[in-house]
PDB file of C-alpha atoms in Angstrom:
ATOM      1  CA  MET A  27      45.287   1.642 -55.585  1.00 43.00           C
ATOM      2  CA  SER A  28      43.094  -0.767 -53.930  1.00 44.00           C
ATOM      3  CA  TYR A  29      39.350  -1.646 -54.809  1.00 44.00           C
ATOM      4  CA  ASN A  30      36.469  -3.135 -52.860  1.00 45.00           C
ATOM      5  CA  GLU A  31      35.601  -6.722 -53.959  1.00 45.00           C
ATOM      6  CA  SER A  32      32.040  -6.386 -55.796  1.00 46.00           C
ATOM      7  CA  THR A  33      28.751  -8.232 -53.980  1.00 48.00           C
ATOM      8  CA  THR A  34      25.891  -9.605 -55.410  1.00 47.00           C
ATOM      9  CA  ILE A  35      22.881  -9.911 -52.832  1.00 47.00           C
ATOM     10  CA  ASN A  36      19.767 -12.300 -53.824  1.00 49.00           C
ATOM     11  CA  ILE A  37      16.910 -11.500 -52.202  1.00 45.00           C
ATOM     12  CA  GLN A  38      13.701 -13.581 -52.900  1.00 50.00           C
ATOM     13  CA  GLY A  39      10.619 -12.962 -51.926  1.00 47.00           C
ATOM     14  CA  SER A  40       8.479 -13.665 -48.342  1.00 46.00           C
ATOM     15  CA  LYS A  41       7.779 -17.225 -47.883  1.00 46.00           C
ATOM     16  CA  SER A  42       3.986 -16.156 -48.044  1.00 44.00           C
ATOM     17  CA  GLU A  43       4.387 -14.211 -51.076  1.00 47.00           C
ATOM     18  CA  SER A  44       6.536 -17.349 -52.314  1.00 46.00           C
ATOM     19  CA  LYS A  45       3.115 -19.542 -51.395  1.00 45.00           C
ATOM     20  CA  GLY A  46       0.645 -17.720 -52.895  1.00 47.00           C
ATOM     21  CA  LYS A  47       2.618 -17.702 -56.140  1.00 45.00           C
ATOM     22  CA  ALA A  48       3.946 -21.260 -56.074  1.00 44.00           C
ATOM     23  CA  ALA A  49      -0.277 -21.738 -55.914  1.00 43.00           C
ATOM     24  CA  ALA A  50      -0.798 -19.350 -59.021  1.00 47.00           C
ATOM     25  CA  GLY A  51       2.177 -21.172 -61.178  1.00 50.00           C
ATOM     26  CA  ALA A  52       4.128 -18.612 -60.866  1.00 48.00           C
ATOM     27  CA  PRO A  53       8.040 -17.947 -60.436  1.00 52.00           C
ATOM     28  CA  SER A  54       9.156 -16.525 -57.074  1.00 52.00           C
ATOM     29  CA  PRO A  55      10.395 -12.889 -57.939  1.00 51.00           C
ATOM     30  CA  VAL A  56      14.381 -12.541 -57.091  1.00 48.00           C
ATOM     31  CA  VAL A  57      15.980  -9.223 -56.856  1.00 46.00           C
ATOM     32  CA  VAL A  58      19.784  -8.743 -57.570  1.00 45.00           C
ATOM     33  CA  ALA A  59      21.727  -6.429 -55.615  1.00 45.00           C
ATOM     34  CA  THR A  60      24.981  -5.461 -56.810  1.00 48.00           C
ATOM     35  CA  THR A  61      27.646  -3.080 -55.210  1.00 46.00           C
ATOM     36  CA  LYS A  62      30.493  -1.694 -58.204  1.00 46.00           C
ATOM     37  CA  ALA A  63      33.907  -1.192 -56.709  1.00 43.00           C
ATOM     38  CA  ALA A  64      35.115   1.900 -55.406  1.00 39.00           C
ATOM     39  CA  PRO A  65      38.801   3.033 -55.470  1.00 43.00           C
ATOM     40  CA  VAL A  66      40.116   3.531 -51.689  1.00 41.00           C
ATOM     41  CA  GLY A  67      43.128   5.875 -51.421  1.00 47.00           C
ATOM     42  CA  GLY A  68      42.494   8.262 -53.917  1.00 48.00           C
ATOM     43  CA  GLY A  69      45.144  10.827 -54.029  1.00 60.00           C
ATOM     44  CA  GLY A  70      47.146  10.303 -50.667  1.00 77.00           C
ATOM     45  CA  TRP A  71      50.330   9.533 -52.499  1.00 78.00           C
ATOM     46  CA  LYS A  72      50.181  12.087 -55.039  1.00 77.00           C
ATOM     47  CA  ARG A  73      49.754  14.114 -52.565  1.00 84.00           C
ATOM     48  CA  GLY A  74      52.645  13.191 -51.076  1.00 85.00           C
ATOM     49  CA  VAL A  75      54.880  13.059 -54.516  1.00 86.00           C
ATOM     50  CA  ALA A  76      53.797  17.044 -54.525  1.00 87.00           C
ATOM     51  CA  ILE A  77      55.427  17.633 -50.818  1.00 91.00           C
ATOM     52  CA  LEU A  78      58.589  16.141 -52.262  1.00 93.00           C
ATOM     53  CA  ASP A  79      58.537  17.669 -55.097  1.00 92.00           C
ATOM     54  CA  PHE A  80      58.008  21.125 -53.386  1.00 94.00           C
ATOM     55  CA  MET A  81      60.864  20.137 -50.693  1.00 96.00           C
ATOM     56  CA  LEU A  82      63.205  18.909 -53.933  1.00 95.00           C
ATOM     57  CA  ARG A  83      62.635  22.694 -55.868  1.00 96.00           C
ATOM     58  CA  LEU A  84      63.317  24.523 -52.582  1.00 96.00           C
ATOM     59  CA  ALA A  85      66.695  22.267 -52.341  1.00 96.00           C
ATOM     60  CA  ALA A  86      67.082  23.004 -56.093  1.00 96.00           C
ATOM     61  CA  ILE A  87      67.132  27.091 -55.552  1.00 96.00           C
ATOM     62  CA  VAL A  88      69.957  27.166 -52.832  1.00 96.00           C
ATOM     63  CA  ALA A  89      71.921  24.846 -55.122  1.00 96.00           C
ATOM     64  CA  ALA A  90      71.379  27.098 -58.036  1.00 96.00           C
ATOM     65  CA  LEU A  91      71.673  30.217 -56.433  1.00 96.00           C
ATOM     66  CA  ALA A  92      74.635  29.891 -54.817  1.00 95.00           C
ATOM     67  CA  ALA A  93      76.083  28.703 -58.231  1.00 95.00           C
ATOM     68  CA  THR A  94      75.294  31.778 -59.860  1.00 94.00           C
ATOM     69  CA  ILE A  95      76.095  34.080 -56.405  1.00 94.00           C
ATOM     70  CA  THR A  96      79.456  31.879 -55.971  1.00 92.00           C
ATOM     71  CA  MET A  97      80.412  32.131 -60.213  1.00 91.00           C
ATOM     72  CA  GLY A  98      79.629  35.814 -60.560  1.00 88.00           C
ATOM     73  CA  THR A  99      81.722  36.951 -57.610  1.00 88.00           C
ATOM     74  CA  THR A 100      84.781  35.287 -58.506  1.00 82.00           C
ATOM     75  CA  ASP A 101      87.027  37.630 -59.126  1.00 76.00           C
ATOM     76  CA  GLN A 102      91.151  37.050 -57.643  1.00 73.00           C
ATOM     77  CA  THR A 103      94.365  39.470 -58.215  1.00 68.00           C
ATOM     78  CA  LEU A 104      97.682  39.027 -58.044  1.00 63.00           C
ATOM     79  CA  PRO A 105      99.629  41.303 -56.071  1.00 66.00           C
ATOM     80  CA  PHE A 106     102.785  42.935 -57.626  1.00 61.00           C
ATOM     81  CA  PHE A 107     105.481  45.406 -56.749  1.00 49.00           C
ATOM     82  CA  THR A 108     103.467  48.119 -58.802  1.00 52.00           C
ATOM     83  CA  GLN A 109      99.275  48.653 -59.306  1.00 57.00           C
ATOM     84  CA  PHE A 110     100.073  49.448 -63.119  1.00 58.00           C
ATOM     85  CA  PHE A 111     101.310  45.799 -63.431  1.00 57.00           C
ATOM     86  CA  GLN A 112      98.958  43.086 -62.248  1.00 61.00           C
ATOM     87  CA  PHE A 113      97.170  39.681 -63.204  1.00 63.00           C
ATOM     88  CA  GLN A 114      93.796  39.335 -62.389  1.00 69.00           C
ATOM     89  CA  ALA A 115      91.562  36.323 -62.901  1.00 70.00           C
ATOM     90  CA  ASN A 116      87.756  37.188 -63.505  1.00 75.00           C
ATOM     91  CA  TYR A 117      84.866  34.899 -64.170  1.00 76.00           C
ATOM     92  CA  ASP A 118      83.533  36.801 -67.259  1.00 77.00           C
ATOM     93  CA  ASP A 119      87.000  36.158 -68.622  1.00 79.00           C
ATOM     94  CA  LEU A 120      85.872  33.516 -69.997  1.00 84.00           C
ATOM     95  CA  PRO A 121      82.846  32.992 -72.566  1.00 89.00           C
ATOM     96  CA  ALA A 122      82.017  29.426 -70.442  1.00 90.00           C
ATOM     97  CA  PHE A 123      81.991  31.065 -66.798  1.00 90.00           C
ATOM     98  CA  SER A 124      79.150  34.086 -68.812  1.00 92.00           C
ATOM     99  CA  PHE A 125      76.792  31.614 -69.717  1.00 94.00           C
ATOM    100  CA  PHE A 126      77.239  29.518 -66.931  1.00 95.00           C
ATOM    101  CA  VAL A 127      76.039  32.633 -64.437  1.00 95.00           C
ATOM    102  CA  ILE A 128      73.308  33.340 -67.015  1.00 95.00           C
ATOM    103  CA  ALA A 129      71.973  29.731 -67.299  1.00 96.00           C
ATOM    104  CA  ASN A 130      71.717  28.821 -63.687  1.00 96.00           C
ATOM    105  CA  ALA A 131      70.045  32.346 -62.672  1.00 96.00           C
ATOM    106  CA  ILE A 132      67.385  31.749 -65.587  1.00 97.00           C
ATOM    107  CA  ALA A 133      67.274  28.079 -63.360  1.00 96.00           C
ATOM    108  CA  SER A 134      66.446  30.267 -60.280  1.00 96.00           C
ATOM    109  CA  GLY A 135      64.056  32.558 -61.365  1.00 96.00           C
ATOM    110  CA  TYR A 136      62.035  29.573 -62.853  1.00 96.00           C
ATOM    111  CA  LEU A 137      62.414  27.403 -59.603  1.00 96.00           C
ATOM    112  CA  VAL A 138      61.269  30.131 -58.217  1.00 96.00           C
ATOM    113  CA  LEU A 139      58.180  30.802 -60.571  1.00 96.00           C
ATOM    114  CA  SER A 140      57.725  27.327 -60.388  1.00 94.00           C
ATOM    115  CA  LEU A 141      56.828  27.131 -56.093  1.00 95.00           C
ATOM    116  CA  PRO A 142      53.233  28.335 -56.504  1.00 94.00           C
ATOM    117  CA  PHE A 143      52.454  25.880 -59.256  1.00 92.00           C
ATOM    118  CA  SER A 144      53.967  23.031 -56.747  1.00 91.00           C
ATOM    119  CA  ILE A 145      51.956  24.281 -54.267  1.00 92.00           C
ATOM    120  CA  VAL A 146      48.820  23.566 -56.377  1.00 91.00           C
ATOM    121  CA  SER A 147      49.771  20.316 -57.172  1.00 88.00           C
ATOM    122  CA  ILE A 148      49.779  19.707 -53.449  1.00 88.00           C
ATOM    123  CA  VAL A 149      46.434  20.910 -52.689  1.00 89.00           C
ATOM    124  CA  ARG A 150      45.007  19.206 -56.185  1.00 87.00           C
ATOM    125  CA  PRO A 151      47.016  16.270 -56.508  1.00 80.00           C
ATOM    126  CA  ASN A 152      44.778  14.887 -59.575  1.00 81.00           C
ATOM    127  CA  ALA A 153      45.378  18.136 -61.722  1.00 80.00           C
ATOM    128  CA  ALA A 154      47.555  16.577 -64.595  1.00 83.00           C
ATOM    129  CA  GLY A 155      47.921  19.445 -66.342  1.00 87.00           C
ATOM    130  CA  ILE A 156      49.831  22.122 -63.910  1.00 87.00           C
ATOM    131  CA  ARG A 157      52.066  18.280 -63.547  1.00 88.00           C
ATOM    132  CA  LEU A 158      52.551  18.063 -67.388  1.00 91.00           C
ATOM    133  CA  LEU A 159      53.352  22.048 -67.528  1.00 92.00           C
ATOM    134  CA  LEU A 160      56.106  21.262 -64.945  1.00 92.00           C
ATOM    135  CA  LEU A 161      57.322  18.353 -66.144  1.00 93.00           C
ATOM    136  CA  VAL A 162      57.774  19.828 -69.549  1.00 94.00           C
ATOM    137  CA  PHE A 163      59.752  23.224 -68.248  1.00 95.00           C
ATOM    138  CA  ASP A 164      61.621  20.948 -65.835  1.00 95.00           C
ATOM    139  CA  THR A 165      63.217  18.832 -68.701  1.00 95.00           C
ATOM    140  CA  VAL A 166      64.303  22.090 -70.238  1.00 96.00           C
ATOM    141  CA  MET A 167      66.113  23.023 -67.286  1.00 96.00           C
ATOM    142  CA  VAL A 168      67.726  19.829 -67.192  1.00 96.00           C
ATOM    143  CA  ALA A 169      69.337  20.619 -70.300  1.00 96.00           C
ATOM    144  CA  LEU A 170      70.737  24.159 -69.511  1.00 96.00           C
ATOM    145  CA  THR A 171      71.628  23.549 -65.790  1.00 96.00           C
ATOM    146  CA  ALA A 172      73.617  20.323 -67.557  1.00 96.00           C
ATOM    147  CA  ALA A 173      75.084  22.368 -70.304  1.00 96.00           C
ATOM    148  CA  ALA A 174      76.203  25.075 -68.279  1.00 95.00           C
ATOM    149  CA  ALA A 175      77.789  22.554 -65.575  1.00 95.00           C
ATOM    150  CA  GLY A 176      79.603  20.799 -68.368  1.00 95.00           C
ATOM    151  CA  ALA A 177      81.199  23.427 -69.771  1.00 94.00           C
ATOM    152  CA  ALA A 178      82.058  25.111 -66.505  1.00 93.00           C
ATOM    153  CA  ALA A 179      83.625  21.574 -65.340  1.00 94.00           C
ATOM    154  CA  ALA A 180      86.200  21.800 -68.565  1.00 92.00           C
ATOM    155  CA  ILE A 181      87.493  25.228 -67.757  1.00 89.00           C
ATOM    156  CA  VAL A 182      88.225  24.029 -64.444  1.00 90.00           C
ATOM    157  CA  TYR A 183      89.834  20.774 -65.104  1.00 90.00           C
ATOM    158  CA  LEU A 184      92.389  22.850 -68.003  1.00 87.00           C
ATOM    159  CA  ALA A 185      92.831  25.590 -65.260  1.00 82.00           C
ATOM    160  CA  HIS A 186      93.925  22.443 -62.493  1.00 83.00           C
ATOM    161  CA  ASN A 187      95.393  20.618 -64.625  1.00 85.00           C
ATOM    162  CA  GLY A 188      96.666  22.707 -67.927  1.00 79.00           C
ATOM    163  CA  ASN A 189      97.132  21.447 -71.520  1.00 76.00           C
ATOM    164  CA  THR A 190     100.542  20.932 -72.548  1.00 76.00           C
ATOM    165  CA  SER A 191      99.598  19.590 -76.137  1.00 78.00           C
ATOM    166  CA  THR A 192      97.923  23.348 -76.531  1.00 73.00           C
ATOM    167  CA  ASN A 193     100.725  25.260 -74.169  1.00 71.00           C
ATOM    168  CA  TRP A 194      97.717  25.920 -71.947  1.00 77.00           C
ATOM    169  CA  VAL A 195      99.671  26.064 -67.894  1.00 74.00           C
ATOM    170  CA  ALA A 196      97.651  25.382 -65.284  1.00 78.00           C
ATOM    171  CA  ILE A 197      96.533  28.573 -63.432  1.00 76.00           C
ATOM    172  CA  CYS A 198      95.385  27.696 -59.756  1.00 80.00           C
ATOM    173  CA  GLN A 199      98.991  27.483 -58.287  1.00 79.00           C
ATOM    174  CA  GLN A 200      98.302  31.008 -59.017  1.00 78.00           C
ATOM    175  CA  PHE A 201      95.268  31.651 -58.449  1.00 75.00           C
ATOM    176  CA  GLY A 202      94.250  29.441 -55.779  1.00 76.00           C
ATOM    177  CA  ASN A 203      90.720  31.515 -54.394  1.00 83.00           C
ATOM    178  CA  PHE A 204      89.773  31.574 -58.080  1.00 82.00           C
ATOM    179  CA  CYS A 205      90.093  27.689 -59.039  1.00 84.00           C
ATOM    180  CA  GLN A 206      88.373  26.867 -55.370  1.00 89.00           C
ATOM    181  CA  ARG A 207      85.288  29.404 -56.027  1.00 90.00           C
ATOM    182  CA  VAL A 208      84.597  28.229 -59.585  1.00 91.00           C
ATOM    183  CA  SER A 209      84.972  24.738 -58.566  1.00 92.00           C
ATOM    184  CA  GLY A 210      82.333  25.094 -55.934  1.00 93.00           C
ATOM    185  CA  ALA A 211      80.054  26.888 -57.857  1.00 94.00           C
ATOM    186  CA  THR A 212      80.218  24.199 -60.540  1.00 94.00           C
ATOM    187  CA  VAL A 213      79.492  21.558 -57.904  1.00 95.00           C
ATOM    188  CA  ALA A 214      76.650  23.073 -57.180  1.00 95.00           C
ATOM    189  CA  SER A 215      75.555  23.355 -60.383  1.00 95.00           C
ATOM    190  CA  PHE A 216      75.655  19.605 -60.608  1.00 96.00           C
ATOM    191  CA  ILE A 217      73.667  19.128 -57.946  1.00 96.00           C
ATOM    192  CA  ALA A 218      71.241  21.395 -59.199  1.00 96.00           C
ATOM    193  CA  ALA A 219      70.681  19.314 -62.625  1.00 96.00           C
ATOM    194  CA  VAL A 220      70.566  16.128 -60.225  1.00 96.00           C
ATOM    195  CA  ILE A 221      67.513  17.803 -58.351  1.00 96.00           C
ATOM    196  CA  PHE A 222      65.303  18.775 -61.675  1.00 96.00           C
ATOM    197  CA  ILE A 223      66.494  15.280 -63.239  1.00 96.00           C
ATOM    198  CA  LEU A 224      64.365  14.178 -60.237  1.00 95.00           C
ATOM    199  CA  LEU A 225      61.347  16.628 -60.595  1.00 95.00           C
ATOM    200  CA  VAL A 226      61.364  15.499 -63.786  1.00 95.00           C
ATOM    201  CA  LEU A 227      60.956  11.515 -62.612  1.00 93.00           C
ATOM    202  CA  LEU A 228      58.580  12.456 -60.214  1.00 90.00           C
ATOM    203  CA  SER A 229      56.571  14.559 -62.585  1.00 89.00           C
ATOM    204  CA  ALA A 230      56.575  11.595 -64.901  1.00 89.00           C
ATOM    205  CA  MET A 231      55.853   9.123 -62.348  1.00 86.00           C
ATOM    206  CA  ALA A 232      52.944  10.803 -61.010  1.00 82.00           C
ATOM    207  CA  LEU A 233      51.585  11.404 -64.959  1.00 84.00           C
ATOM    208  CA  ARG A 234      52.052   7.841 -65.620  1.00 79.00           C
ATOM    209  CA  ARG A 235      49.678   6.948 -62.753  1.00 68.00           C
ATOM    210  CA  ASN A 236      46.909   9.363 -63.394  1.00 58.00           C
TER     211      ASN A 236
END
């Protein structure tokens, strides 16, 4: 934020007044006018930050919704000779994937509800209360989405590679479609978590320079 330099102007009396004052033995009056520094470009950069915040929230909605829908609709059944003997993989067979769906659904709902507040920040870029509120809830969403993505990533790793120490067999060779979908959902959730981190940084920067 730039400021105009202060200016001091000395205004002396007219020549005739000065002569009259000098004859009377009185000093000539001096009037001092000072212009104060005024801020230039008040909330321009803050409005730009608020617009970027709004765009990031739209991107986070897409990522979180994609993660929720992809994981929540993941289901694969292996074909066998009879319908009474089948192997099926479903996301709700594992608590980590169930938590993943719930966490990303909460994050998606929060992002939709936060859009009006982000629009208000664009209209009123100097409103610190709204920015602080978004900062608090964005921080909570960072923890929630990161925890969900981390838990799902651990299960996806075991599904791809297995674990010989615990006799966990890799299942992605049989359930290829299932593994592709849960892997894609996990990546989308990590993207949402990264966007939340960016939102927190933007809000903190705006509040820091408020």
